Amino acid sequence: MRILVVEDEKKVAAFLRKGLEQEAYSVELAGNGTRALELALSEPYDLIILDLLLPGLEGMSVLRELRRQHVPVPVLILTARREVDDRVNGLDAGADDYLVKPFAFAELLARVRALLRRQGSDRSAALQMSDLTVDPVTRQVSRGARLIELTPREYAILDYLLRNTGRVMTRTLIAEHVWDYHFDSDTNLIDVYVKRLREKLEAGGEKRLLHTVRGVGYVMREHER
Ligand code: CA
């Protein structure tokens, strides 16, 4: 699940990113409204967390422009503006939820989960392949009765590959989806993560589901080709 966090206060942005990444969300940051709009119009996000008071283009303008262009992404406004009028305006402009700073992180997470659930059952329904089950709501991963502990990054890679079952995903695609920055596709960082993930998936001697396509990338499929 990819979340765009629009926040100009560096401390708050770093706090949000850290907390969300610990929950295995993939997070991108935008520090101003123009950048936020550019990203939101070009990349598919599952959710946007939007501050209102931003340098340059204001949060409300970002929101209005997204809705004007029929971008359906759920938007959670996170702002210090607490007046009823502000909340009404935000929701009327097309926000899906509104949370006032200071906020409890647990409440933010609960609202994020609720918005992601509302988006459609296909996003929150358990993913299954052979004896592998991944529950995006509880983030529980298992093979048969064996529970598998994954780090947030490993989970994010598995979630991404599983949602693209049968499609070979390149290292670049995986890097761009799971990390929020672009790096050289010949780095072996992705390989290191995938290797660890695969070891955990096969620790009970289960059959291989995560395959390497030499020179290209990785693919989830039931049968070796
Ligand atoms: Ca701000």
CSV table of N, CA, C and O and ligand atoms in Angstrom, one decimal, residues 7-9 51-55 101, ligand 1:
chain,number,residue,atom,x,y,z
A,7,GLU,N,3.5,17.2,3.7
A,7,GLU,CA,3.8,17.9,4.9
A,7,GLU,C,5.1,18.7,4.8
A,7,GLU,O,6.1,18.2,4.4
A,8,ASP,N,5.0,20.0,5.1
A,8,ASP,CA,6.2,20.8,5.0
A,8,ASP,C,7.0,20.9,6.2
A,8,ASP,O,8.2,21.2,6.2
A,9,GLU,N,6.5,20.5,7.4
A,9,GLU,CA,7.3,20.5,8.6
A,9,GLU,C,8.1,19.2,8.6
A,9,GLU,O,7.5,18.1,8.8
A,51,ASP,N,-1.5,17.9,4.5
A,51,ASP,CA,-1.5,19.1,5.4
A,51,ASP,C,-2.1,20.2,4.6
A,51,ASP,O,-2.1,20.2,3.3
A,52,LEU,N,-2.7,21.2,5.3
A,52,LEU,CA,-3.4,22.3,4.5
A,52,LEU,C,-2.4,23.5,4.4
A,52,LEU,O,-2.4,24.1,3.3
A,53,LEU,N,-1.7,23.9,5.4
A,53,LEU,CA,-0.9,25.1,5.3
A,53,LEU,C,0.5,24.7,4.8
A,53,LEU,O,1.3,24.1,5.4
A,54,LEU,N,0.6,24.9,3.5
A,54,LEU,CA,1.9,24.5,2.8
A,54,LEU,C,2.5,25.7,2.0
A,54,LEU,O,1.8,26.6,1.7
A,55,PRO,N,3.8,25.7,1.8
A,55,PRO,CA,4.4,26.7,1.0
A,55,PRO,C,3.9,26.6,-0.4
A,55,PRO,O,3.7,25.5,-0.9
A,101,LYS,N,-4.3,18.2,14.2
A,101,LYS,CA,-3.1,18.2,15.0
A,101,LYS,C,-3.2,19.0,16.3
A,101,LYS,O,-3.8,20.0,16.3
B,1,CA,CA,2.1,23.0,7.4
